Short mmCIF file of C-alpha atoms in Angstrom, two decimals:
data_model
loop_
_atom_site.label_atom_id
_atom_site.label_comp_id
_atom_site.label_asym_id
_atom_site.label_seq_id
_atom_site.Cartn_x
_atom_site.Cartn_y
_atom_site.Cartn_z
CA GLN A 1 -88.80 -13.70 15.21
CA SER A 2 -87.42 -14.94 17.71
CA VAL A 3 -86.15 -18.61 17.07
CA LEU A 4 -86.41 -19.26 21.11
CA THR A 5 -89.97 -19.59 22.17
CA GLN A 6 -90.87 -18.35 25.78
CA PRO A 7 -94.54 -18.23 27.45
CA PRO A 8 -95.44 -14.62 27.13
CA SER A 9 -96.21 -14.44 31.32
CA ALA A 10 -96.47 -15.78 34.14
CA SER A 11 -97.45 -15.07 37.61
CA GLY A 12 -97.07 -16.16 41.24
CA THR A 13 -98.05 -15.07 44.95
CA PRO A 14 -95.26 -14.42 46.97
CA GLY A 15 -93.34 -17.20 48.13
CA GLN A 16 -94.08 -19.05 45.34
CA GLY A 17 -92.46 -20.41 42.87
CA VAL A 18 -92.84 -19.91 39.11
CA THR A 19 -90.62 -21.69 36.24
CA ILE A 20 -90.11 -20.04 32.80
CA SER A 21 -89.61 -22.37 29.72
CA CYS A 22 -87.49 -21.80 26.54
CA SER A 23 -87.96 -24.13 23.55
CA GLY A 24 -85.24 -24.21 20.71
CA SER A 25 -83.92 -26.67 18.44
CA SER A 26 -81.18 -29.09 17.44
CA SER A 27 -79.34 -25.89 16.25
CA ASN A 28 -78.90 -23.78 19.28
CA ILE A 29 -80.38 -24.54 22.66
CA ALA A 30 -79.39 -28.42 22.48
CA ARG A 31 -75.86 -28.19 21.24
CA ASN A 32 -74.92 -24.43 23.20
CA TYR A 33 -75.48 -23.09 27.05
CA VAL A 34 -78.16 -20.89 27.63
CA TYR A 35 -78.34 -17.82 29.37
CA TRP A 36 -81.09 -16.18 30.99
CA TYR A 37 -81.58 -12.15 31.93
CA GLN A 38 -83.73 -10.38 33.87
CA GLN A 39 -84.82 -6.85 32.59
CA LEU A 40 -86.02 -4.55 35.44
CA PRO A 41 -88.88 -2.07 34.24
CA GLY A 42 -86.78 0.86 32.45
CA THR A 43 -83.29 -0.76 33.25
CA ALA A 44 -80.91 -3.00 30.81
CA PRO A 45 -80.63 -6.59 31.42
CA LYS A 46 -79.21 -8.25 34.02
CA LEU A 47 -77.25 -11.85 33.70
CA LEU A 48 -79.23 -13.92 35.83
CA ILE A 49 -77.58 -17.43 34.89
CA TYR A 50 -74.91 -18.87 32.66
CA ARG A 51 -74.05 -21.97 31.44
CA ASN A 52 -77.44 -22.97 31.82
CA ASN A 53 -77.41 -23.56 35.62
CA GLN A 54 -74.76 -21.27 37.24
CA ARG A 55 -75.13 -18.28 38.72
CA PRO A 56 -72.85 -15.17 38.81
CA SER A 57 -71.77 -13.39 42.04
CA GLY A 58 -74.97 -11.55 43.91
CA VAL A 59 -77.45 -13.64 41.90
CA PRO A 60 -79.19 -15.50 45.09
CA ASP A 61 -80.16 -18.98 44.95
CA ARG A 62 -83.90 -18.49 44.34
CA PHE A 63 -83.12 -18.50 40.98
CA SER A 64 -82.32 -21.67 39.32
CA GLY A 65 -81.44 -22.81 35.73
CA SER A 66 -81.62 -26.19 34.19
CA LYS A 67 -81.53 -27.64 30.27
CA SER A 68 -82.60 -30.53 28.63
CA GLY A 69 -82.31 -31.34 24.99
CA THR A 70 -84.05 -28.75 22.94
CA SER A 71 -85.36 -27.07 25.87
CA ALA A 72 -84.49 -25.02 28.77
CA SER A 73 -86.30 -23.62 32.04
CA LEU A 74 -85.70 -20.84 34.34
CA ALA A 75 -87.59 -21.12 37.98
CA ILE A 76 -87.86 -18.85 40.57
CA SER A 77 -88.27 -19.71 44.23
CA GLY A 78 -89.80 -17.65 46.77
CA LEU A 79 -91.17 -14.94 44.90
CA ARG A 80 -90.72 -11.62 45.89
CA SER A 81 -91.97 -8.17 44.76
CA GLU A 82 -88.48 -7.25 43.81
CA ASP A 83 -88.72 -10.34 40.88
CA GLU A 84 -91.47 -8.50 39.00
CA ALA A 85 -89.53 -8.38 35.49
CA ASP A 86 -89.41 -9.51 31.91
CA TYR A 87 -86.97 -12.76 31.66
CA TYR A 88 -85.37 -13.61 28.60
CA CYS A 89 -83.59 -16.98 27.23
CA SER A 90 -80.69 -16.92 25.31
CA THR A 91 -78.31 -19.01 23.56
CA TRP A 92 -75.87 -19.23 20.35
CA ASP A 93 -77.48 -20.47 17.34
CA ASP A 94 -75.16 -22.75 15.12
CA SER A 95 -76.81 -22.04 12.17
CA LEU A 96 -77.51 -18.87 12.54
CA SER A 97 -74.04 -18.32 13.68
CA GLY A 98 -75.13 -15.56 16.09
CA TYR A 99 -76.78 -15.39 19.44
CA VAL A 100 -80.81 -15.55 19.70
CA PHE A 101 -83.07 -14.62 22.11
CA GLY A 102 -86.29 -15.87 23.63
CA THR A 103 -89.77 -14.22 23.29
CA GLY A 104 -89.90 -13.26 26.66
CA THR A 105 -91.47 -13.91 29.87
CA GLU A 106 -92.80 -11.31 32.06
CA VAL A 107 -93.28 -12.07 35.75
CA THR A 108 -96.38 -10.53 37.90
CA VAL A 109 -96.12 -11.15 41.46
CA LEU A 110 -99.68 -11.13 42.77
CA GLU B 1 -66.06 -1.33 38.60
CA VAL B 2 -67.16 -2.53 35.33
CA GLN B 3 -69.15 0.25 33.17
CA LEU B 4 -70.37 0.83 29.88
CA LEU B 5 -71.43 3.99 28.47
CA GLU B 6 -73.33 4.09 25.02
CA SER B 7 -73.02 7.64 22.89
CA GLY B 8 -74.06 8.77 19.40
CA GLY B 9 -77.83 7.98 19.42
CA GLY B 10 -80.24 10.07 18.19
CA LEU B 11 -82.47 11.04 15.25
CA VAL B 12 -81.80 10.46 11.58
CA GLN B 13 -83.68 10.14 8.63
CA PRO B 14 -84.30 6.68 6.25
CA GLY B 15 -80.78 6.16 4.51
CA GLY B 16 -78.80 7.83 6.66
CA SER B 17 -76.40 7.21 8.86
CA LEU B 18 -75.24 7.04 12.38
CA ARG B 19 -71.93 5.71 14.47
CA LEU B 20 -72.83 4.28 17.94
CA SER B 21 -69.99 3.78 20.47
CA CYS B 22 -69.33 1.96 23.78
CA ALA B 23 -67.02 3.53 26.11
CA ALA B 24 -66.17 0.57 28.50
CA SER B 25 -63.78 0.98 31.93
CA GLY B 26 -63.13 -0.99 34.75
CA PHE B 27 -62.06 -4.17 32.93
CA THR B 28 -59.51 -5.23 30.19
CA PHE B 29 -61.13 -4.44 27.46
CA SER B 30 -58.89 -5.77 24.54
CA SER B 31 -59.62 -9.24 26.54
CA TYR B 32 -63.22 -9.47 25.87
CA ALA B 33 -65.67 -10.07 22.85
CA MET B 34 -68.08 -7.50 22.91
CA THR B 35 -71.81 -7.42 21.17
CA TRP B 36 -74.58 -4.77 20.43
CA VAL B 37 -78.20 -5.90 21.65
CA ARG B 38 -81.19 -3.91 20.53
CA GLN B 39 -84.79 -3.58 21.97
CA VAL B 40 -87.76 -1.95 20.42
CA PRO B 41 -89.53 0.11 23.19
CA GLY B 42 -91.92 -2.29 24.48
CA LYS B 43 -90.42 -5.27 22.70
CA GLY B 44 -88.47 -8.01 23.24
CA LEU B 45 -84.28 -8.38 22.77
CA GLN B 46 -82.38 -8.63 19.41
CA TRP B 47 -79.18 -9.12 19.38
CA VAL B 48 -77.78 -7.21 16.46
CA SER B 49 -73.43 -8.18 16.37
CA THR B 50 -70.84 -9.32 18.36
CA LEU B 51 -66.97 -8.73 17.53
CA SER B 52 -64.42 -11.95 19.08
CA VAL B 53 -61.79 -11.39 21.40
CA SER B 54 -59.24 -10.67 18.38
CA GLY B 55 -60.78 -8.11 16.87
CA ILE B 56 -60.87 -10.40 13.69
CA ASP B 57 -63.84 -12.30 13.44
CA THR B 58 -67.47 -10.64 13.58
CA TYR B 59 -70.74 -11.66 13.35
CA TYR B 60 -74.15 -10.34 12.20
CA ALA B 61 -77.68 -11.30 12.24
CA VAL B 62 -79.67 -11.24 8.80
CA SER B 63 -81.28 -8.10 9.27
CA VAL B 64 -78.30 -5.71 9.60
CA LYS B 65 -75.51 -7.82 7.37
CA GLY B 66 -74.26 -5.14 5.33
CA ARG B 67 -75.08 -2.31 6.23
CA PHE B 68 -73.98 -2.40 10.21
CA THR B 69 -70.29 -2.47 11.13
CA ILE B 70 -68.84 -3.81 14.49
CA SER B 71 -65.49 -2.41 15.54
CA ARG B 72 -63.46 -1.56 18.60
CA ASP B 73 -60.21 0.87 19.28
CA ASN B 74 -58.55 -1.25 22.01
CA PHE B 75 -56.33 1.92 22.63
CA LYS B 76 -59.08 3.95 23.44
CA ASN B 77 -61.20 0.95 25.20
CA THR B 78 -64.36 1.73 22.78
CA LEU B 79 -66.72 0.11 20.50
CA TYR B 80 -68.30 1.06 17.54
CA LEU B 81 -71.41 0.27 15.81
CA GLN B 82 -71.58 2.06 12.08
CA MET B 83 -74.80 1.82 11.25
CA ASN B 84 -75.97 2.91 7.12
CA SER B 85 -78.80 2.63 5.26
CA LEU B 86 -80.86 3.03 8.23
CA ARG B 87 -84.65 1.71 7.91
CA ALA B 88 -87.18 2.58 10.34
CA ASP B 89 -87.27 -1.12 11.50
CA ASP B 90 -83.67 0.07 12.95
CA THR B 91 -85.31 2.13 15.58
CA ALA B 92 -84.72 1.02 18.81
CA VAL B 93 -82.66 1.25 21.96
CA TYR B 94 -79.04 -0.23 21.40
CA TYR B 95 -76.89 -1.86 24.26
CA CYS B 96 -73.66 -2.58 23.91
CA ALA B 97 -72.41 -5.98 26.28
CA LYS B 98 -69.63 -7.54 27.70
CA ASP B 99 -68.88 -11.14 26.89
CA ARG B 100 -68.18 -13.37 29.80
CA SER B 101 -65.60 -14.86 27.80
CA HIS B 102 -61.88 -13.54 27.76
CA VAL B 103 -61.01 -16.55 25.17
CA ASN B 104 -60.69 -16.01 21.54
CA GLY B 105 -63.16 -18.14 19.82
CA ILE B 106 -65.23 -18.35 23.00
CA LEU B 107 -69.10 -16.81 23.34
CA ASP B 108 -70.54 -17.37 26.50
CA GLY B 109 -73.16 -14.80 27.47
CA PHE B 110 -73.41 -10.90 28.69
CA ASP B 111 -72.35 -10.25 31.95
CA CYS B 112 -72.50 -6.20 31.62
CA TRP B 113 -74.42 -4.45 29.81
CA GLY B 114 -74.58 -0.72 28.91
CA GLN B 115 -77.66 1.47 30.05
CA GLY B 116 -78.50 1.61 26.42
CA ILE B 117 -78.77 4.57 23.73
CA MET B 118 -81.81 5.33 21.66
CA VAL B 119 -81.89 5.23 17.93
CA THR B 120 -84.95 6.79 15.91
CA ILE B 121 -85.01 6.54 12.61
CA SER B 122 -87.92 8.66 10.97
CA SER B 123 -88.69 10.97 8.34
#
């Protein structure tokens, strides 16, 4: 059972934007950095956002992250077909003394 | 190029043991915390265990604590996961992942993942 809650799905047409929410608690998101991972079909996850809103080298600026209180969000602007993937948020949980992942959101480009 | 390559997966009977290995290359392995994450096919990601840079601090998910042991051999640039008393619900693809942090005591997300190795627990 995941500690972080995400919507199961999100969709948009090419060029549109989508936002994925990640809801946590005072023991995880509120106190620690949030990370976002993209998992393309049949592949390993890839780091998309680190430390709430930082993009690793090579990640397009169409992807942006934010955090407020016990929640975080990933925004994708200018949707492209190659953005179809599962997206997971993650953070450290101080009560569990471990990383936790979100339930995952499947993004579909219509 | 940073690379992680898992091995050691396979089919094991319930109650059995298995040791996963993760061979690292392209970075100073001894300087980074390392983690195992698993994923039941078609399901979400589940964190399993993390080993600190020093190799002293270990962290485990409740579901595997007492049954799994994470370790590293810095001379062989290899991360291990010893899995004992395996159960059907341990069936998953297991990924090893490199932490962004090279500071002992700081964990900072996973910037490199292996391709994953399948572990199946069944009689």
